[in-house]
XYZ file of C-alpha atoms in Angstrom:
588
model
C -4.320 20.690 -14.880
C -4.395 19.435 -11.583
C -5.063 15.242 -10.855
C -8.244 15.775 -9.418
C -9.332 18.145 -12.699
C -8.546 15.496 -14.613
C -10.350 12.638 -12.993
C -13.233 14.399 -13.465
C -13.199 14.921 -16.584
C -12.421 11.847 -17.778
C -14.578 10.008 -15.401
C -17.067 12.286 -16.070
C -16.846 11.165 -19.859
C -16.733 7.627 -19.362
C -20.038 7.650 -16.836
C -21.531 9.564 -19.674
C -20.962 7.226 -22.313
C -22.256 4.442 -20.199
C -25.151 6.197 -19.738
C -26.051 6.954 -23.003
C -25.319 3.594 -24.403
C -27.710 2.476 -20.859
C -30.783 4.629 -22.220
C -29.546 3.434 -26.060
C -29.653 -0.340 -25.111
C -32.955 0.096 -22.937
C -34.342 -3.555 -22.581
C -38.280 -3.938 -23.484
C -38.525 -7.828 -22.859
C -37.227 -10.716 -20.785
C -35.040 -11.788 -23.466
C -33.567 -8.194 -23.809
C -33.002 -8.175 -20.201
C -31.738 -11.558 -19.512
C -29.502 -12.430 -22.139
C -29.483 -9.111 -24.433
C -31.826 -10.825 -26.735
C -29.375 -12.862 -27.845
C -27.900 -11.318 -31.407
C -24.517 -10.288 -29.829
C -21.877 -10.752 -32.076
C -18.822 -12.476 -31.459
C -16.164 -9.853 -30.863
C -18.455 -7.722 -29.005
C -19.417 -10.503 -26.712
C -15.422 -11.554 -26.173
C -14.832 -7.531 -25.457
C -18.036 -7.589 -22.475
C -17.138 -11.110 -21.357
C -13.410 -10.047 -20.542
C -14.781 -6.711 -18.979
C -17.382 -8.778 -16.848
C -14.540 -10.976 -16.063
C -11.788 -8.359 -15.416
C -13.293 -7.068 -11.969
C -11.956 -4.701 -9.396
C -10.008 -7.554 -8.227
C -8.165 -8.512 -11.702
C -7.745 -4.471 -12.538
C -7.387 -2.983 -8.579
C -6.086 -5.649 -6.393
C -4.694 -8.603 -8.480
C -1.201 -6.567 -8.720
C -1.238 -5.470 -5.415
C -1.478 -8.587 -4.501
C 1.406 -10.080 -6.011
C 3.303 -6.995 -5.751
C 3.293 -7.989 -1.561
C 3.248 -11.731 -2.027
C 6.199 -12.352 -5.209
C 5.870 -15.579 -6.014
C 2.911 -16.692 -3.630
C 0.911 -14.388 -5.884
C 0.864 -15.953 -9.072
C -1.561 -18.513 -8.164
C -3.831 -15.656 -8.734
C -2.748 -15.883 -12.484
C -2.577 -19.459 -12.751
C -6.219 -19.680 -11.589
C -7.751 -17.253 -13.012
C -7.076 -17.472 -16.289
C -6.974 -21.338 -16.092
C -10.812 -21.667 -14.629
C -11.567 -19.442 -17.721
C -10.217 -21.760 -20.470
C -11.677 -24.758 -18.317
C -15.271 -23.494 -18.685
C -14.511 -22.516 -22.016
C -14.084 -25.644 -23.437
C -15.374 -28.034 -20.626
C -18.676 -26.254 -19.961
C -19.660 -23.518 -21.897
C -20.533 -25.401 -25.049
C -22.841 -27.855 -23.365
C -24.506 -25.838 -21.186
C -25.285 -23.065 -24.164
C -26.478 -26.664 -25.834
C -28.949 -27.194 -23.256
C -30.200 -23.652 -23.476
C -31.067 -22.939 -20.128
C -28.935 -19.387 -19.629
C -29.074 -19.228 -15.666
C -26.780 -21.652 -13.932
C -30.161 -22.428 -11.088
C -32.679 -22.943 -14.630
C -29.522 -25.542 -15.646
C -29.886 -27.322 -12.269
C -33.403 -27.302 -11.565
C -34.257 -28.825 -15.158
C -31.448 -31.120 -15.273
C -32.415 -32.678 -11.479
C -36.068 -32.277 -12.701
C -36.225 -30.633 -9.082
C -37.690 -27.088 -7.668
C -35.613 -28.017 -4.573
C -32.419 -28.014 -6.187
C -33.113 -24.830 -8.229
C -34.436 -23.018 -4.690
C -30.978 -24.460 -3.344
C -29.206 -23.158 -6.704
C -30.320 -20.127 -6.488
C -29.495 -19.458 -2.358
C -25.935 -20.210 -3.563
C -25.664 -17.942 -6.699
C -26.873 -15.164 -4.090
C -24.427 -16.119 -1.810
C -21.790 -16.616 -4.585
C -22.909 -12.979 -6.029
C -22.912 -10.815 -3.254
C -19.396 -11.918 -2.081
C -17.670 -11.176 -5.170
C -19.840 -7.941 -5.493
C -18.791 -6.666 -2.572
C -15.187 -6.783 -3.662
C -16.128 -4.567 -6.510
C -17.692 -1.897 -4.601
C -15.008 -1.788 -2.158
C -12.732 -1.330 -4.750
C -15.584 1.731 -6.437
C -14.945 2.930 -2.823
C -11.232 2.916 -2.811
C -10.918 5.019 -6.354
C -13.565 7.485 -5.001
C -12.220 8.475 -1.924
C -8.490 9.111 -3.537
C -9.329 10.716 -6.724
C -12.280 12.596 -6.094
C -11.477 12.919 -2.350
C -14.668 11.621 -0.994
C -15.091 9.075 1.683
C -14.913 5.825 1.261
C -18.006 4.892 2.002
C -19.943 8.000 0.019
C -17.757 6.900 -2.830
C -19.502 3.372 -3.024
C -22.837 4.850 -2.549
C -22.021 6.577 -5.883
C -20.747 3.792 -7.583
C -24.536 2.027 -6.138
C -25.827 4.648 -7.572
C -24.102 4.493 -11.227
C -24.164 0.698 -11.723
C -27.870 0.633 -10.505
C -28.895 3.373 -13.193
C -27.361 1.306 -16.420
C -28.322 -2.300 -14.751
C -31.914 -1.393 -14.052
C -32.633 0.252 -17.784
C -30.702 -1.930 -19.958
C -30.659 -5.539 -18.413
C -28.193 -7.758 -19.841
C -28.712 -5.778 -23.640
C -27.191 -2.365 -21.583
C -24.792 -4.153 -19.844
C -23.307 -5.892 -22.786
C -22.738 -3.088 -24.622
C -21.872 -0.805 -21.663
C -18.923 -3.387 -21.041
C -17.675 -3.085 -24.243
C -16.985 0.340 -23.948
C -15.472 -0.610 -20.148
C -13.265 -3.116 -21.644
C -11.591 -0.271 -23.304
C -11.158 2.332 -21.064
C -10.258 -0.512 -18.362
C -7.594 -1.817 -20.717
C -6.176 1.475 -21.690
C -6.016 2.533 -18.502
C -4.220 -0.618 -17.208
C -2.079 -0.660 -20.024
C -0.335 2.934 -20.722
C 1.145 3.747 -17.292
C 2.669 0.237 -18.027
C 4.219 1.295 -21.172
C 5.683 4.417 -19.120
C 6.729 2.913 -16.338
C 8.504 0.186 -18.022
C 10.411 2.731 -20.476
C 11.382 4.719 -17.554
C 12.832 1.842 -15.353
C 14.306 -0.349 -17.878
C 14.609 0.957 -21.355
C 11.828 -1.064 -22.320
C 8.737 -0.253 -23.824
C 7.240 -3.674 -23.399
C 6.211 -4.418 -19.847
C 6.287 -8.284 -20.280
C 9.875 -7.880 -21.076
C 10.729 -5.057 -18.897
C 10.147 -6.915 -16.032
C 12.554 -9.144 -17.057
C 15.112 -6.623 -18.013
C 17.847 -4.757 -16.453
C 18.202 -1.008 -14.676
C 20.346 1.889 -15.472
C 23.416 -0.201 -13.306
C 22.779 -3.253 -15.086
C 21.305 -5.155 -12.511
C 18.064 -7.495 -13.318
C 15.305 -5.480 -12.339
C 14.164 -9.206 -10.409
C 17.449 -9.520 -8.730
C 17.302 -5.632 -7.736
C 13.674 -6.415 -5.941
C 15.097 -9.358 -4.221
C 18.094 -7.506 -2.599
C 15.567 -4.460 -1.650
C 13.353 -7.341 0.261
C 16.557 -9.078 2.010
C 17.838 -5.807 2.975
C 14.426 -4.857 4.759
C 14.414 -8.211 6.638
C 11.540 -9.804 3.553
C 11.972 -12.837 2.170
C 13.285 -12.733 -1.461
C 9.917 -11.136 -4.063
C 10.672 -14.433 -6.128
C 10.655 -16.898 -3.552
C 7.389 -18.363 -1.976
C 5.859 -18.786 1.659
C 3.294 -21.016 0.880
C 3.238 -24.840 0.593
C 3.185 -26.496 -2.262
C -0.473 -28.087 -1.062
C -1.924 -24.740 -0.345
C -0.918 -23.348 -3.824
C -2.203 -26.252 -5.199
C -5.921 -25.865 -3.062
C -5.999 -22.221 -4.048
C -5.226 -22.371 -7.979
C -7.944 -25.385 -8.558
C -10.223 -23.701 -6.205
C -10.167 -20.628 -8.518
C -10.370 -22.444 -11.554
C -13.145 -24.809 -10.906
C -14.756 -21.851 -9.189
C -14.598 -19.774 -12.289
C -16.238 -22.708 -14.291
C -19.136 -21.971 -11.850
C -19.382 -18.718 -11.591
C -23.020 -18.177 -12.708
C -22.300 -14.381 -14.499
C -19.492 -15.883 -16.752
C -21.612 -18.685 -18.074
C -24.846 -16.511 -18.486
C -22.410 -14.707 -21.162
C -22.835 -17.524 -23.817
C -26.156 -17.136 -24.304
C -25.858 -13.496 -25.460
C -24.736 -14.606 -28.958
C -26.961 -16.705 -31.370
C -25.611 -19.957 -31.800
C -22.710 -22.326 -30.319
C -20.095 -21.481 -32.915
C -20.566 -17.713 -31.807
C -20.347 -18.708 -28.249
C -17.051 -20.762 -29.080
C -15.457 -17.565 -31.175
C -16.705 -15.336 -28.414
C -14.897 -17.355 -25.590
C -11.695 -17.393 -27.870
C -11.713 -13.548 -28.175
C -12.366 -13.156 -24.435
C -9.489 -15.167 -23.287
C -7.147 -13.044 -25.759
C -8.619 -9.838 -24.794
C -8.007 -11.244 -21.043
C -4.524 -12.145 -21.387
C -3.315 -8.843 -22.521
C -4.265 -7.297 -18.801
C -3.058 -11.026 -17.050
C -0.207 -11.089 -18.597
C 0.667 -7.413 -17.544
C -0.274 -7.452 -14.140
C 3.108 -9.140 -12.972
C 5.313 -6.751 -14.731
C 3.141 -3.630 -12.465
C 3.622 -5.552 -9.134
C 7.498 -5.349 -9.674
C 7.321 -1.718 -10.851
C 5.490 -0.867 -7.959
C 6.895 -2.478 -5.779
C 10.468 -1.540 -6.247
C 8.912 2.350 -6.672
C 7.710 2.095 -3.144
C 10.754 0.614 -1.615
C 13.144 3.270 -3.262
C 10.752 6.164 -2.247
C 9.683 5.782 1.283
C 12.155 3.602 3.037
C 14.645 5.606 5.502
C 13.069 8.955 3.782
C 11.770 11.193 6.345
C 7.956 12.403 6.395
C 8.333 15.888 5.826
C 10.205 14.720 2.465
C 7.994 12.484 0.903
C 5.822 13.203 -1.845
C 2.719 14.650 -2.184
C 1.142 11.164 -2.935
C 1.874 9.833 0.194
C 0.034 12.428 2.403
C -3.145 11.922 0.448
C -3.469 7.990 0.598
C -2.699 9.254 4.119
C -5.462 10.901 4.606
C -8.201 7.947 2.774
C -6.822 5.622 5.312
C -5.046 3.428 2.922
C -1.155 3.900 4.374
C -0.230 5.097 7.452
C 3.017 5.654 9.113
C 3.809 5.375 12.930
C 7.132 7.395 14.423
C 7.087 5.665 17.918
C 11.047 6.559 18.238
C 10.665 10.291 17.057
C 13.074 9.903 14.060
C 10.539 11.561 12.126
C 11.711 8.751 9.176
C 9.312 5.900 7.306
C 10.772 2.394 8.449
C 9.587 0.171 5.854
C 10.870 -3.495 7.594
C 9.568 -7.009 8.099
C 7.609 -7.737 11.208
C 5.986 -4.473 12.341
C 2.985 -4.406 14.456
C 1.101 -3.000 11.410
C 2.048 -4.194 8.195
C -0.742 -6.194 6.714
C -3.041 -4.844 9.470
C -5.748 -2.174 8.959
C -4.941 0.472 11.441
C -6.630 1.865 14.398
C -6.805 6.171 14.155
C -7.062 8.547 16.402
C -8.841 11.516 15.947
C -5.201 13.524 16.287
C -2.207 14.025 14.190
C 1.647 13.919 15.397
C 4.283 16.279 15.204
C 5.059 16.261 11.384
C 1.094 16.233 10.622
C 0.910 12.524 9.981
C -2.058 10.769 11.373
C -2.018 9.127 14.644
C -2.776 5.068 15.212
C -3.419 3.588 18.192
C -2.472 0.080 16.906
C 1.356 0.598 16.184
C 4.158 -0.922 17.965
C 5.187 1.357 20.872
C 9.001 1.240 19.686
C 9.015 0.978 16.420
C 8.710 3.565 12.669
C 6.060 1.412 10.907
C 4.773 1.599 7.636
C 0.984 0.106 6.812
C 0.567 -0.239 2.817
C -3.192 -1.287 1.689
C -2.433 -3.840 -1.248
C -5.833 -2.528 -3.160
C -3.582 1.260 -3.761
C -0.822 -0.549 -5.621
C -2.239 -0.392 -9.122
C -3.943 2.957 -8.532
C -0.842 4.851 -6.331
C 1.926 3.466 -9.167
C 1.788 6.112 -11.958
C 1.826 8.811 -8.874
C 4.803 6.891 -7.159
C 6.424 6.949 -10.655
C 5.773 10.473 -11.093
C 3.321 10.208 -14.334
C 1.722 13.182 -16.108
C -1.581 13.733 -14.229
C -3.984 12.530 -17.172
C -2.411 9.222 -16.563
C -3.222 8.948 -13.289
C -6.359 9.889 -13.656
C -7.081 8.018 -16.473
C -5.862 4.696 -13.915
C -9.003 5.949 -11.907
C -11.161 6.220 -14.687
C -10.205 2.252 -15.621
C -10.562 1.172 -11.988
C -14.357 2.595 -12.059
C -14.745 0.566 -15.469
C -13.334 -2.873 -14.144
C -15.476 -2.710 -11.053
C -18.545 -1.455 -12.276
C -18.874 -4.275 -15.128
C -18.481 -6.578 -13.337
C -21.218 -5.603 -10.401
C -23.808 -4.627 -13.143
C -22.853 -8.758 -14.597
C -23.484 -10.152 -10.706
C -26.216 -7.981 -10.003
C -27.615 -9.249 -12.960
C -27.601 -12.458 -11.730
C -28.591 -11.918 -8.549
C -31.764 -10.415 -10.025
C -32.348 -12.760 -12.463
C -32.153 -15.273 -9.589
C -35.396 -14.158 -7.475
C -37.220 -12.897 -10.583
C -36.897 -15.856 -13.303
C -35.428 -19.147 -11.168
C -38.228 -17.998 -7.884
C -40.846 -16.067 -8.993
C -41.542 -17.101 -12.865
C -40.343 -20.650 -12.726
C -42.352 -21.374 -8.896
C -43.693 -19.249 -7.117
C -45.893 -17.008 -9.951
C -45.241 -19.204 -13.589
C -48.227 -17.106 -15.406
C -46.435 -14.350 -14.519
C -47.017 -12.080 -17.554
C -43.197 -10.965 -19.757
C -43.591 -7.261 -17.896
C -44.297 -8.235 -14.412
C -40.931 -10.582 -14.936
C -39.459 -7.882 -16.107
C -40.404 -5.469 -13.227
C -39.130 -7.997 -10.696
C -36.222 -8.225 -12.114
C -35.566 -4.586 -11.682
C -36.888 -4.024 -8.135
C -34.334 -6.881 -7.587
C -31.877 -4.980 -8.404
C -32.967 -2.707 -6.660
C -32.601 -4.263 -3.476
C -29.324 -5.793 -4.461
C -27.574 -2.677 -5.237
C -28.481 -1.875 -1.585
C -26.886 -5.268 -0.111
C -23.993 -5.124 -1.872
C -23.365 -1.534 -1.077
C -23.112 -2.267 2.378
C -20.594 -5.162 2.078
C -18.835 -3.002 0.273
C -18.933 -0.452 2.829
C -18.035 -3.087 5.537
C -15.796 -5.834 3.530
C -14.232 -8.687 5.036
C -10.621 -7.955 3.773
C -9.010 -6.857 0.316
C -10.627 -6.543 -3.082
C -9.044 -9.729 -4.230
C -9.185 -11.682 -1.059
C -13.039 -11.089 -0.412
C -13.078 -12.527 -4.753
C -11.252 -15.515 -4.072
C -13.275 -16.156 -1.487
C -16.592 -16.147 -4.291
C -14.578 -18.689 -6.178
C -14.272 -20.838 -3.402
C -18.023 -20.851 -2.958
C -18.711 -21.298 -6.232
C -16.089 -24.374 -6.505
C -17.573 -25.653 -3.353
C -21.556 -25.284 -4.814
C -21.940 -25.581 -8.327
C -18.893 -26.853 -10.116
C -20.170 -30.270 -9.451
C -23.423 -30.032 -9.555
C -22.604 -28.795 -13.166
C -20.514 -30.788 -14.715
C -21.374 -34.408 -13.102
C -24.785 -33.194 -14.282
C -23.386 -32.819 -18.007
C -21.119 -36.017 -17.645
C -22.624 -38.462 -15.228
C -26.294 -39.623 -16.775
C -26.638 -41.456 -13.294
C -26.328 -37.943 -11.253
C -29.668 -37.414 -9.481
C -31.473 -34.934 -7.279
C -30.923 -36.395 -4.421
C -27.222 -36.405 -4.838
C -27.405 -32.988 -6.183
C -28.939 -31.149 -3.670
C -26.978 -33.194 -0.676
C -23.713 -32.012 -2.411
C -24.421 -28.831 -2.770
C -25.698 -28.081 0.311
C -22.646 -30.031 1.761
C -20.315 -27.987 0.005
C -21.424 -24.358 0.537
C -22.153 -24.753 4.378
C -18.613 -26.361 4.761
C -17.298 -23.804 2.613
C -19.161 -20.985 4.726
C -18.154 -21.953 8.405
C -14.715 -22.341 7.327
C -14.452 -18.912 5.433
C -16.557 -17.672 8.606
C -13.881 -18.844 10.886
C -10.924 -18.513 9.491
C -11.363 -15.417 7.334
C -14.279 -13.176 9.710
C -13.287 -14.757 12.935
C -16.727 -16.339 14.102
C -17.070 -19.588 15.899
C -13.972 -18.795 17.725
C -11.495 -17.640 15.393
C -8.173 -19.531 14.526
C -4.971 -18.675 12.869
C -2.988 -20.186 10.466
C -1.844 -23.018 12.444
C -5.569 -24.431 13.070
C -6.148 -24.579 9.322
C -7.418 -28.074 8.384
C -5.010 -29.541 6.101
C -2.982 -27.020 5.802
C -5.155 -24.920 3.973
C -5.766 -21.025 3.492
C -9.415 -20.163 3.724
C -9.282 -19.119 -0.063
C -7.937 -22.513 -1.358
C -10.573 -24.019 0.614
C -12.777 -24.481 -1.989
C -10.949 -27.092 -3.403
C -11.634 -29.426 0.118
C -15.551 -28.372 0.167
C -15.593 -28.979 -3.811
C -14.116 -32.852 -3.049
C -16.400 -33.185 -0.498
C -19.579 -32.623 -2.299
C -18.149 -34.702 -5.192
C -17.875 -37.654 -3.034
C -21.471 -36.832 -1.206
C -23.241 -36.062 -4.603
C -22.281 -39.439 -5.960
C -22.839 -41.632 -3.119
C -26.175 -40.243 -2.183
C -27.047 -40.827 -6.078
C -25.810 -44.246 -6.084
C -27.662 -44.737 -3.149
C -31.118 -43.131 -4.197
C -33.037 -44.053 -7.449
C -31.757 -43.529 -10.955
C -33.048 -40.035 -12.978
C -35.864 -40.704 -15.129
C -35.123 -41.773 -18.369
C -35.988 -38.787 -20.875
C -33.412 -36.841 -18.259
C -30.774 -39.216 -19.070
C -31.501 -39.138 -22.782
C -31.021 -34.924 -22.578
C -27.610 -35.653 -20.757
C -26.796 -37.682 -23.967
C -27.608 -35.198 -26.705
C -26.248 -32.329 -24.648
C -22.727 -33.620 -25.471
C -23.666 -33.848 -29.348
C -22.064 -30.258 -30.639
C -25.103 -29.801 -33.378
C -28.540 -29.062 -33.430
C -28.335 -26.600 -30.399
C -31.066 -23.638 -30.832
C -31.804 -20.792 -28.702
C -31.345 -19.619 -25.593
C -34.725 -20.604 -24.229
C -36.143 -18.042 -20.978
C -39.298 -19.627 -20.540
């Protein structure tokens, strides 16, 4: 059967299980809705946690990534998976002590404050619909290839999908939607690894293949690094960024992932702190098998690329090539008439979306206005890597398809997890807790789901129009998150002296420094800048780290400055840190 045959069917089975486990889990209360009534166990929680967790950007883009960047990449891994242990044991515990399950409920109790929580909850929406835009662009991207739709019909399917489980199950549908995603996203990720390492180096093991050797006996690493020198690159294992910036960028994504208000909301699905320990243990394991993988596919794919399009004319490359051609996602330009790929260092656009025209050249390859007027030029989208590898490595269709079928899982659970939040947000932290707090359990509950509603829209249309690549647009989430809430949370778990006043001055600090910098440097507003203007040194997604300092040092001056909290406030800060006697989430 043909690729396409066999996307369908298999997506077509996965959408269907979601959907029946959707109408299975059907939420009938708050509590169902906002933290899956809280009876998850353990193992199932670890296996929706890591889904949630394991976006478009971990599954789609993280490789592709590092498969461009070598070494520069890894702080990708580094932060990731280091923010998760981080809230795991720094966090998690205390907040599911205080029992508040939204990270703006958290806030607004512990500052005693409706002006924090408002403030709280204008970041988690800003927080949320950045990273959910990265996972509908990435919803977009495995459309329009496998099912050869548009990219921008293919994310007002996945709108439509996500919206249909999110809206009937809540958090209860969700959870146990993701636990089937976790699976297909993991077996997906995981078997063209196992083939593609056997084939290159002997090795069924893709951790160790990557370290291994090819048919000629040459390390696999080494092999890479001569491809790059020879095509003017500098070596895959050798960085370009300073030591500062990969410093700003890993803490921004860890402390950013400690604040990420969909992860936390995760440890109130189980019923008691012990549960929500073993749960975060399970995640991280369940986690590492796809983090500790991804490195091992950038190299693979990589290399594959290298070895199959440079110096190889058009009309001989494979069939693969001609239909990311035609999504948009690579493009070729023969300026000297060669009619051959040049695959080199410095073209006019590599790393650069290109410019079409609405005609097509002599060998049928589309057109770009864009491309340097003397030069072959090859333009690669980093967000293909993952899904064009088992293709590029010649795989048995159902394995690419089922690559599609795990892309669709890894972005979809984790948009239903933010648009979650983001309805939980306006319905529980605005409407129920100020603007409307008799609001009766199903008039919460039908908020919450014309929130939803209206998010699905929002992020549909960022996803539609993103601001760069899957896992770009994500880190970029982190760093607002890092630059918000991070310290907001944990000086308000460790500092009894923390106040409103220092609170909401630091948050509001952090986000709106964090914003006009992303703005500038990352969307080109406020006149723009390149890399040489960045303060510090800094990248616009290590940012975070800067804007995260800077509301730390505003949040506890202000607080020294202003009146102490009121005493029963500081006597909650104390027995939050005591591990026992911690009861139920509580949503009201």
């Amino acid at each position: 059967m043909s690729v396409q045959v066999w996307t369908w069917i298999l997506v077509g089975v996965t959408f269907a299980l979601y959907f029946g486990i959707a109408i299975w889990a059907r939420a009938g209360s708050t509590k169902e809705f906002y933290v899956a009534g809280g009876g998850v166990s353990p193992l199932a929680n670890g296996m929706a946690t890591a889904a949630d967790w394991m976006s478009a950007a971990s599954f789609i883009s993280m490789a592709g990534i590092i498969s461009f960047t070598g070494y520069d990449g890894s702080v990708y891994l580094m932060g990731w998976t280091g923010g998760y242990v981080l809230l795991a044991l720094l966090l998690a515990p205390y907040l599911r002590k205080f029992g508040k399950f939204t990270v703006p409920d958290f806030i607004g109790d512990r500052y005693y404050s409706n002006v924090a929580r408002t403030v709280a909850v204008i970041c988690a929406l800003i927080v949320s619909f950045t990273y959910v835009a990265g996972q509908m662009r990435g919803v977009g991207v495995v459309f329009s290839q496998f099912l050869q739709v548009d990219i921008t019909f293919g994310v007002i399917i996945g709108m439509a999908v996500v919206l249909i489980f999110a809206f009937l199950g809540g958090m209860k549908g969700i959870t146990y939607t993701q636990v089937a995603q976790y699976c297909v996203l993991i077996f997906a990720f995981m078997v063209p690894a196992f083939f593609i390492s056997i084939q290159m180096t002997g090795n069924v093991i893709p951790q160790l293949g990557m370290g291994g050797t090819v048919e000629d006996g040459t390390y696999l690493l080494d092999k890479l690094d001569q491809l790059h020198t020879q095509l003017g690159f500098k070596e895959y294992t050798d960085g370009t960024k300073s030591t500062w910036d990969v410093f700003a960028i890993t803490l921004a994504l860890m402390v950013g992932t400690a604040g990420l208000p969909h992860v936390i909301v995760r440890f109130f699905t189980v019923p008691k702190v012990k549960d929500a320990r073993k749960s975060a243990g399970y995640a991280l394991l369940l986690i590492a098998i796809l983090y500790t993988t991804a490195p091992a596919i950038a190299v693979f794919a990589r290399t594959n690329l290298i070895e199959t399009v440079s110096e190889t004319k058009y009309a001989d490359v494979p069939d693969w090539f001609k239909n990311w051609e035609d999504t948009g996602l690579i493009a070729w330009s023969d300026k000297n008439g060669d009619g051959k790929i040049q695959y080199v260092a410095g073209g006019a656009i590599e790393g650069k979306k290109p410019v079409y025209t609405e005609e097509r050249g002599v060998y049928g390859e589309r057109l770009i206005s864009n491309a340097n007027a003397n030069a072959n030029e090859l333009y690669v989208d980093r967000d293909i890597m993952v899904l064009a590898n088992p293709e590029i490595a010649k795989l048995p269709n159902w394995v690419i398809a089922l690559v599609a079928a795990g892309g669709l899982a890894a972005a979809l659970s984790t948009a239903a997890g933010l648009l979650l939040v983001i309805s939980t947000s306006i319905s529980h932290d605005l409407i129920k807790k100020q603007i409307k707090p008799n609001i009766s359990d199903k008039g919460e509950l039908m908020w919450a789901r014309i929130a939803i509603v209206g998010a699905v829209i929002i992020a549909g249309y960022f996803g539609i129009n993103p601001p760069g690549f899957v896992a770009a647009v994500v880190a970029l989430a982190f760093g607002l998150a890092a630059a918000s809430f991070f310290p907001a949370i944990i000086l308000g778990i460790f500092d009894k002296r923390m106040n409103k006043e220092g609170a909401i001055a630091g948050m509001i600090v952090g986000i709106t420094l964090m914003l006009f910098y992303m703005m500038k440097f990352k969307l080109d507003f406020f006149g723009g800048g390149t890399k040489e203007d960045w303060w510090f040194g800094t990248s616009p997604e290590g940012f975070g780290t800067i804007a995260m300092l800077v509301n730390v040092v505003i949040s506890l001056v202000v607080s020294r400055a202003t009146a102490a909290p009121p005493q029963h406030v500081q006597e909650i800060v104390e027995n939050i840190r005591i591990p026992s006697g911690a009861g139920e989430a509580q949503s009201h």
